[in-house]
Amino acid sequence: MTMRSVPIRIRITVLYSILFASVALALSLTTSWMLQRTIDASTHQDLQERTGDIRKQIHAFNVQPSHAALQDRFDAIYHFRDAGKWLQILDEHGTWVYRSARMAEFHEPLALPRDLPRRGATSEFQQGKHQVRSLSSAIKVDGRSYSVETGTSIDKDLALLRQFGLGLWILTPLVLCAAILAGHFMSRKALEPITAMAIEARRISDKNLDQRLLV
């Protein structure tokens, strides 16, 4: 069966259905991409704010390079707040200033301040059941340079994206059905003038040749 042998109403219905389905698919993919970008931007901003907070704390502590007091003070702050946070600080000489319990357990390496890019380096790693996204940045405080890596669990973000993707898969059959119905409706609307003209033409015979089709 060729395309020309298919009734025009069916052909128009198929074309409109493909058009509406394509628009719905493009909208779904765009929405998914925007959600992913929004979540990534929010997580990155949160990590940057934590890095800025670390800079303020180092400046406020104002300790000498022996770091012993700095280690104790950071431990007092983060030891009981480590449920979803990962933090480690390295000075410009390669000496550990602070490592949270999870970072120490995972042995996550950290580059020296001079080896880190200006905008920081983002990475992800798996620790136990947690998927972690971290930001490593070089900061300068009171003339001394430090490498700061702060991380956070993105398990909730990944779960949200999975639920959104599952919702899209569930809605896909409904969207296709809606596209077919919309295509059928549009094809009927498009063919209504032709149908009306055909009906009117059938009424004209050799007995009423004075009748004319409406313009």
PDB file of C-alpha atoms in Angstrom:
ATOM      1  CA  MET A   1       0.000   0.000   0.000  1.00  0.00           C
ATOM      2  CA  THR A   2       1.449   3.338  -1.068  1.00  0.00           C
ATOM      3  CA  MET A   3       1.029   6.634   0.717  1.00  0.00           C
ATOM      4  CA  ARG A   4      -1.181   7.908  -2.126  1.00  0.00           C
ATOM      5  CA  SER A   5      -3.660   5.072  -1.599  1.00  0.00           C
ATOM      6  CA  VAL A   6      -4.173   6.017   2.066  1.00  0.00           C
ATOM      7  CA  PRO A   7      -7.197   8.290   2.610  1.00  0.00           C
ATOM      8  CA  ILE A   8      -6.230  11.930   2.983  1.00  0.00           C
ATOM      9  CA  ARG A   9      -7.921  12.185   6.386  1.00  0.00           C
ATOM     10  CA  ILE A  10      -5.707   9.417   7.763  1.00  0.00           C
ATOM     11  CA  ARG A  11      -2.610  10.993   6.245  1.00  0.00           C
ATOM     12  CA  ILE A  12      -3.396  14.370   7.785  1.00  0.00           C
ATOM     13  CA  THR A  13      -4.147  12.704  11.136  1.00  0.00           C
ATOM     14  CA  VAL A  14      -0.771  10.944  11.078  1.00  0.00           C
ATOM     15  CA  LEU A  15       1.070  14.138  10.164  1.00  0.00           C
ATOM     16  CA  TYR A  16      -0.600  16.163  12.914  1.00  0.00           C
ATOM     17  CA  SER A  17      -0.002  13.333  15.426  1.00  0.00           C
ATOM     18  CA  ILE A  18       3.709  13.272  14.569  1.00  0.00           C
ATOM     19  CA  LEU A  19       3.857  17.051  14.894  1.00  0.00           C
ATOM     20  CA  PHE A  20       2.199  17.146  18.327  1.00  0.00           C
ATOM     21  CA  ALA A  21       4.193  14.144  19.597  1.00  0.00           C
ATOM     22  CA  SER A  22       7.472  15.754  18.444  1.00  0.00           C
ATOM     23  CA  VAL A  23       6.623  19.001  20.235  1.00  0.00           C
ATOM     24  CA  ALA A  24       5.725  17.095  23.422  1.00  0.00           C
ATOM     25  CA  LEU A  25       8.957  15.068  23.244  1.00  0.00           C
ATOM     26  CA  ALA A  26      11.067  18.194  22.729  1.00  0.00           C
ATOM     27  CA  LEU A  27       9.317  19.874  25.662  1.00  0.00           C
ATOM     28  CA  SER A  28       9.925  16.849  27.918  1.00  0.00           C
ATOM     29  CA  LEU A  29      13.618  16.638  27.011  1.00  0.00           C
ATOM     30  CA  THR A  30      14.058  20.386  27.485  1.00  0.00           C
ATOM     31  CA  THR A  31      12.350  20.262  30.880  1.00  0.00           C
ATOM     32  CA  SER A  32      14.543  17.338  31.970  1.00  0.00           C
ATOM     33  CA  TRP A  33      17.684  19.177  30.820  1.00  0.00           C
ATOM     34  CA  MET A  34      16.654  22.378  32.612  1.00  0.00           C
ATOM     35  CA  LEU A  35      15.927  20.441  35.816  1.00  0.00           C
ATOM     36  CA  GLN A  36      19.363  18.797  35.646  1.00  0.00           C
ATOM     37  CA  ARG A  37      21.061  22.161  35.053  1.00  0.00           C
ATOM     38  CA  THR A  38      19.133  23.803  37.903  1.00  0.00           C
ATOM     39  CA  ILE A  39      20.061  21.046  40.352  1.00  0.00           C
ATOM     40  CA  ASP A  40      23.724  21.146  39.275  1.00  0.00           C
ATOM     41  CA  ALA A  41      23.849  24.947  39.596  1.00  0.00           C
ATOM     42  CA  SER A  42      22.218  24.843  43.040  1.00  0.00           C
ATOM     43  CA  THR A  43      24.669  22.188  44.274  1.00  0.00           C
ATOM     44  CA  HIS A  44      27.659  24.088  42.867  1.00  0.00           C
ATOM     45  CA  GLN A  45      26.540  27.311  44.521  1.00  0.00           C
ATOM     46  CA  ASP A  46      26.120  25.510  47.845  1.00  0.00           C
ATOM     47  CA  LEU A  47      29.673  24.126  47.593  1.00  0.00           C
ATOM     48  CA  GLN A  48      31.032  27.577  46.729  1.00  0.00           C
ATOM     49  CA  GLU A  49      29.274  29.078  49.739  1.00  0.00           C
ATOM     50  CA  ARG A  50      30.790  26.409  51.980  1.00  0.00           C
ATOM     51  CA  THR A  51      34.246  27.200  50.585  1.00  0.00           C
ATOM     52  CA  GLY A  52      33.669  30.884  51.332  1.00  0.00           C
ATOM     53  CA  ASP A  53      32.630  29.969  54.864  1.00  0.00           C
ATOM     54  CA  ILE A  54      35.877  28.008  55.304  1.00  0.00           C
ATOM     55  CA  ARG A  55      37.866  31.068  54.195  1.00  0.00           C
ATOM     56  CA  LYS A  56      36.128  33.229  56.804  1.00  0.00           C
ATOM     57  CA  GLN A  57      36.722  30.669  59.531  1.00  0.00           C
ATOM     58  CA  ILE A  58      40.452  30.357  58.785  1.00  0.00           C
ATOM     59  CA  HIS A  59      40.755  34.137  58.856  1.00  0.00           C
ATOM     60  CA  ALA A  60      38.798  34.358  62.110  1.00  0.00           C
ATOM     61  CA  PHE A  61      40.921  31.673  63.795  1.00  0.00           C
ATOM     62  CA  ASN A  62      44.160  33.482  62.810  1.00  0.00           C
ATOM     63  CA  VAL A  63      46.528  30.696  63.852  1.00  0.00           C
ATOM     64  CA  GLN A  64      50.142  30.007  62.927  1.00  0.00           C
ATOM     65  CA  PRO A  65      51.115  27.329  60.399  1.00  0.00           C
ATOM     66  CA  SER A  66      51.325  24.709  63.191  1.00  0.00           C
ATOM     67  CA  HIS A  67      47.594  24.067  62.519  1.00  0.00           C
ATOM     68  CA  ALA A  68      46.993  22.230  65.785  1.00  0.00           C
ATOM     69  CA  ALA A  69      44.477  24.783  67.048  1.00  0.00           C
ATOM     70  CA  LEU A  70      42.916  25.012  63.604  1.00  0.00           C
ATOM     71  CA  GLN A  71      42.415  21.247  63.496  1.00  0.00           C
ATOM     72  CA  ASP A  72      40.743  21.298  66.915  1.00  0.00           C
ATOM     73  CA  ARG A  73      38.478  24.210  66.041  1.00  0.00           C
ATOM     74  CA  PHE A  74      37.334  22.746  62.731  1.00  0.00           C
ATOM     75  CA  ASP A  75      36.777  19.405  64.421  1.00  0.00           C
ATOM     76  CA  ALA A  76      34.622  21.095  67.068  1.00  0.00           C
ATOM     77  CA  ILE A  77      32.484  22.607  64.294  1.00  0.00           C
ATOM     78  CA  TYR A  78      32.208  19.679  61.871  1.00  0.00           C
ATOM     79  CA  HIS A  79      32.546  16.581  64.016  1.00  0.00           C
ATOM     80  CA  PHE A  80      28.866  16.581  64.934  1.00  0.00           C
ATOM     81  CA  ARG A  81      27.746  18.106  61.610  1.00  0.00           C
ATOM     82  CA  ASP A  82      29.353  15.512  59.380  1.00  0.00           C
ATOM     83  CA  ALA A  83      26.161  13.604  58.561  1.00  0.00           C
ATOM     84  CA  GLY A  84      26.049  14.809  54.963  1.00  0.00           C
ATOM     85  CA  LYS A  85      29.276  16.842  54.584  1.00  0.00           C
ATOM     86  CA  TRP A  86      32.748  16.093  53.343  1.00  0.00           C
ATOM     87  CA  LEU A  87      35.596  18.518  54.031  1.00  0.00           C
ATOM     88  CA  GLN A  88      39.374  18.573  53.865  1.00  0.00           C
ATOM     89  CA  ILE A  89      41.912  21.417  53.870  1.00  0.00           C
ATOM     90  CA  LEU A  90      45.520  21.283  52.700  1.00  0.00           C
ATOM     91  CA  ASP A  91      48.032  24.106  53.064  1.00  0.00           C
ATOM     92  CA  GLU A  92      50.492  25.271  50.405  1.00  0.00           C
ATOM     93  CA  HIS A  93      53.230  23.007  51.821  1.00  0.00           C
ATOM     94  CA  GLY A  94      51.159  19.823  51.518  1.00  0.00           C
ATOM     95  CA  THR A  95      50.331  19.600  55.241  1.00  0.00           C
ATOM     96  CA  TRP A  96      46.823  18.567  56.215  1.00  0.00           C
ATOM     97  CA  VAL A  97      45.027  21.324  58.099  1.00  0.00           C
ATOM     98  CA  TYR A  98      41.799  19.425  58.526  1.00  0.00           C
ATOM     99  CA  ARG A  99      40.111  16.256  57.276  1.00  0.00           C
ATOM    100  CA  SER A 100      36.566  15.346  58.228  1.00  0.00           C
ATOM    101  CA  ALA A 101      35.894  11.784  59.308  1.00  0.00           C
ATOM    102  CA  ARG A 102      34.436  10.753  55.978  1.00  0.00           C
ATOM    103  CA  MET A 103      37.285  12.238  53.946  1.00  0.00           C
ATOM    104  CA  ALA A 104      39.894  10.624  56.185  1.00  0.00           C
ATOM    105  CA  GLU A 105      38.133   7.278  55.826  1.00  0.00           C
ATOM    106  CA  PHE A 106      37.879   7.566  52.040  1.00  0.00           C
ATOM    107  CA  HIS A 107      41.472   8.847  51.577  1.00  0.00           C
ATOM    108  CA  GLU A 108      40.330  11.272  48.866  1.00  0.00           C
ATOM    109  CA  PRO A 109      43.473  12.984  47.449  1.00  0.00           C
ATOM    110  CA  LEU A 110      43.700  16.773  47.178  1.00  0.00           C
ATOM    111  CA  ALA A 111      45.995  18.811  44.935  1.00  0.00           C
ATOM    112  CA  LEU A 112      48.152  21.679  46.169  1.00  0.00           C
ATOM    113  CA  PRO A 113      46.716  25.209  45.780  1.00  0.00           C
ATOM    114  CA  ARG A 114      49.030  26.035  42.862  1.00  0.00           C
ATOM    115  CA  ASP A 115      47.835  22.954  40.948  1.00  0.00           C
ATOM    116  CA  LEU A 116      44.124  23.738  41.152  1.00  0.00           C
ATOM    117  CA  PRO A 117      42.322  25.700  38.392  1.00  0.00           C
ATOM    118  CA  ARG A 118      41.127  29.203  39.196  1.00  0.00           C
ATOM    119  CA  ARG A 119      37.467  28.230  39.046  1.00  0.00           C
ATOM    120  CA  GLY A 120      37.992  25.082  41.063  1.00  0.00           C
ATOM    121  CA  ALA A 121      37.628  21.441  40.087  1.00  0.00           C
ATOM    122  CA  THR A 122      34.392  19.486  40.454  1.00  0.00           C
ATOM    123  CA  SER A 123      34.381  15.724  40.871  1.00  0.00           C
ATOM    124  CA  GLU A 124      32.104  12.902  41.958  1.00  0.00           C
ATOM    125  CA  PHE A 125      32.867   9.729  43.858  1.00  0.00           C
ATOM    126  CA  GLN A 126      31.022   6.897  45.530  1.00  0.00           C
ATOM    127  CA  GLN A 127      31.452   6.284  49.235  1.00  0.00           C
ATOM    128  CA  GLY A 128      29.380   3.471  50.614  1.00  0.00           C
ATOM    129  CA  LYS A 129      25.773   4.157  49.637  1.00  0.00           C
ATOM    130  CA  HIS A 130      26.415   7.839  49.021  1.00  0.00           C
ATOM    131  CA  GLN A 131      27.127   9.513  45.693  1.00  0.00           C
ATOM    132  CA  VAL A 132      29.187  12.600  46.538  1.00  0.00           C
ATOM    133  CA  ARG A 133      29.888  15.712  44.492  1.00  0.00           C
ATOM    134  CA  SER A 134      32.858  17.788  45.639  1.00  0.00           C
ATOM    135  CA  LEU A 135      34.446  21.102  44.742  1.00  0.00           C
ATOM    136  CA  SER A 136      38.196  21.615  45.173  1.00  0.00           C
ATOM    137  CA  SER A 137      39.253  25.274  45.269  1.00  0.00           C
ATOM    138  CA  ALA A 138      42.405  27.244  46.019  1.00  0.00           C
ATOM    139  CA  ILE A 139      41.905  30.072  48.532  1.00  0.00           C
ATOM    140  CA  LYS A 140      44.250  32.660  49.969  1.00  0.00           C
ATOM    141  CA  VAL A 141      43.911  33.789  53.586  1.00  0.00           C
ATOM    142  CA  ASP A 142      46.251  36.283  55.248  1.00  0.00           C
ATOM    143  CA  GLY A 143      49.008  35.671  52.713  1.00  0.00           C
ATOM    144  CA  ARG A 144      48.842  31.865  52.943  1.00  0.00           C
ATOM    145  CA  SER A 145      47.336  29.559  50.307  1.00  0.00           C
ATOM    146  CA  TYR A 146      45.093  26.582  51.022  1.00  0.00           C
ATOM    147  CA  SER A 147      43.381  23.867  49.035  1.00  0.00           C
ATOM    148  CA  VAL A 148      39.819  23.336  50.218  1.00  0.00           C
ATOM    149  CA  GLU A 149      37.640  20.445  49.115  1.00  0.00           C
ATOM    150  CA  THR A 150      34.076  20.440  50.329  1.00  0.00           C
ATOM    151  CA  GLY A 151      31.488  17.912  49.243  1.00  0.00           C
ATOM    152  CA  THR A 152      27.870  16.989  49.685  1.00  0.00           C
ATOM    153  CA  SER A 153      25.720  13.964  49.020  1.00  0.00           C
ATOM    154  CA  ILE A 154      23.647  14.207  45.826  1.00  0.00           C
ATOM    155  CA  ASP A 155      21.553  11.115  46.584  1.00  0.00           C
ATOM    156  CA  LYS A 156      18.344  13.170  46.892  1.00  0.00           C
ATOM    157  CA  ASP A 157      19.081  14.990  43.636  1.00  0.00           C
ATOM    158  CA  LEU A 158      19.603  11.710  41.779  1.00  0.00           C
ATOM    159  CA  ALA A 159      16.411  10.287  43.291  1.00  0.00           C
ATOM    160  CA  LEU A 160      14.503  13.380  42.150  1.00  0.00           C
ATOM    161  CA  LEU A 161      15.848  13.009  38.597  1.00  0.00           C
ATOM    162  CA  ARG A 162      14.939   9.306  38.558  1.00  0.00           C
ATOM    163  CA  GLN A 163      11.396  10.054  39.720  1.00  0.00           C
ATOM    164  CA  PHE A 164      11.070  12.776  37.087  1.00  0.00           C
ATOM    165  CA  GLY A 165      12.317  10.413  34.363  1.00  0.00           C
ATOM    166  CA  LEU A 166       9.903   7.696  35.537  1.00  0.00           C
ATOM    167  CA  GLY A 167       7.072  10.215  35.401  1.00  0.00           C
ATOM    168  CA  LEU A 168       7.997  11.065  31.822  1.00  0.00           C
ATOM    169  CA  TRP A 169       7.943   7.380  30.828  1.00  0.00           C
ATOM    170  CA  ILE A 170       4.509   6.955  32.435  1.00  0.00           C
ATOM    171  CA  LEU A 171       3.159  10.062  30.696  1.00  0.00           C
ATOM    172  CA  THR A 172       4.544   9.085  27.281  1.00  0.00           C
ATOM    173  CA  PRO A 173       1.620   6.770  26.288  1.00  0.00           C
ATOM    174  CA  LEU A 174      -0.873   9.390  27.459  1.00  0.00           C
ATOM    175  CA  VAL A 175       0.915  12.068  25.428  1.00  0.00           C
ATOM    176  CA  LEU A 176       0.878   9.844  22.330  1.00  0.00           C
ATOM    177  CA  CYS A 177      -2.855   9.189  22.740  1.00  0.00           C
ATOM    178  CA  ALA A 178      -3.484  12.910  23.177  1.00  0.00           C
ATOM    179  CA  ALA A 179      -1.385  13.609  20.068  1.00  0.00           C
ATOM    180  CA  ILE A 180      -3.435  11.128  18.009  1.00  0.00           C
ATOM    181  CA  LEU A 181      -6.727  12.619  19.243  1.00  0.00           C
ATOM    182  CA  ALA A 182      -5.480  16.130  18.547  1.00  0.00           C
ATOM    183  CA  GLY A 183      -4.324  15.055  15.076  1.00  0.00           C
ATOM    184  CA  HIS A 184      -7.725  13.510  14.338  1.00  0.00           C
ATOM    185  CA  PHE A 185      -9.535  16.656  15.513  1.00  0.00           C
ATOM    186  CA  MET A 186      -7.267  18.944  13.481  1.00  0.00           C
ATOM    187  CA  SER A 187      -7.661  16.805  10.365  1.00  0.00           C
ATOM    188  CA  ARG A 188     -11.448  17.011  10.678  1.00  0.00           C
ATOM    189  CA  LYS A 189     -11.288  20.775  11.092  1.00  0.00           C
ATOM    190  CA  ALA A 190      -8.955  21.068   8.117  1.00  0.00           C
ATOM    191  CA  LEU A 191     -11.225  18.971   5.863  1.00  0.00           C
ATOM    192  CA  GLU A 192     -14.541  20.496   6.932  1.00  0.00           C
ATOM    193  CA  PRO A 193     -14.585  23.130   4.113  1.00  0.00           C
ATOM    194  CA  ILE A 194     -13.762  20.438   1.526  1.00  0.00           C
ATOM    195  CA  THR A 195     -16.435  18.125   2.934  1.00  0.00           C
ATOM    196  CA  ALA A 196     -19.029  20.920   2.864  1.00  0.00           C
ATOM    197  CA  MET A 197     -18.068  21.814  -0.714  1.00  0.00           C
ATOM    198  CA  ALA A 198     -18.357  18.172  -1.813  1.00  0.00           C
ATOM    199  CA  ILE A 199     -21.813  17.840  -0.257  1.00  0.00           C
ATOM    200  CA  GLU A 200     -22.965  21.042  -1.921  1.00  0.00           C
ATOM    201  CA  ALA A 201     -21.551  19.919  -5.279  1.00  0.00           C
ATOM    202  CA  ARG A 202     -23.531  16.649  -5.086  1.00  0.00           C
ATOM    203  CA  ARG A 203     -26.746  18.634  -4.776  1.00  0.00           C
ATOM    204  CA  ILE A 204     -26.165  20.360  -8.096  1.00  0.00           C
ATOM    205  CA  SER A 205     -27.594  18.414 -11.043  1.00  0.00           C
ATOM    206  CA  ASP A 206     -28.961  19.102 -14.510  1.00  0.00           C
ATOM    207  CA  LYS A 207     -32.174  20.276 -12.859  1.00  0.00           C
ATOM    208  CA  ASN A 208     -30.605  23.083 -10.761  1.00  0.00           C
ATOM    209  CA  LEU A 209     -27.618  24.281 -12.722  1.00  0.00           C
ATOM    210  CA  ASP A 210     -28.337  27.835 -11.531  1.00  0.00           C
ATOM    211  CA  GLN A 211     -26.991  26.952  -8.057  1.00  0.00           C
ATOM    212  CA  ARG A 212     -23.388  27.876  -7.326  1.00  0.00           C
ATOM    213  CA  LEU A 213     -20.853  26.923  -4.678  1.00  0.00           C
ATOM    214  CA  LEU A 214     -20.230  29.476  -1.953  1.00  0.00           C
ATOM    215  CA  VAL A 215     -16.951  31.348  -2.357  1.00  0.00           C
TER     216      VAL A 215
END
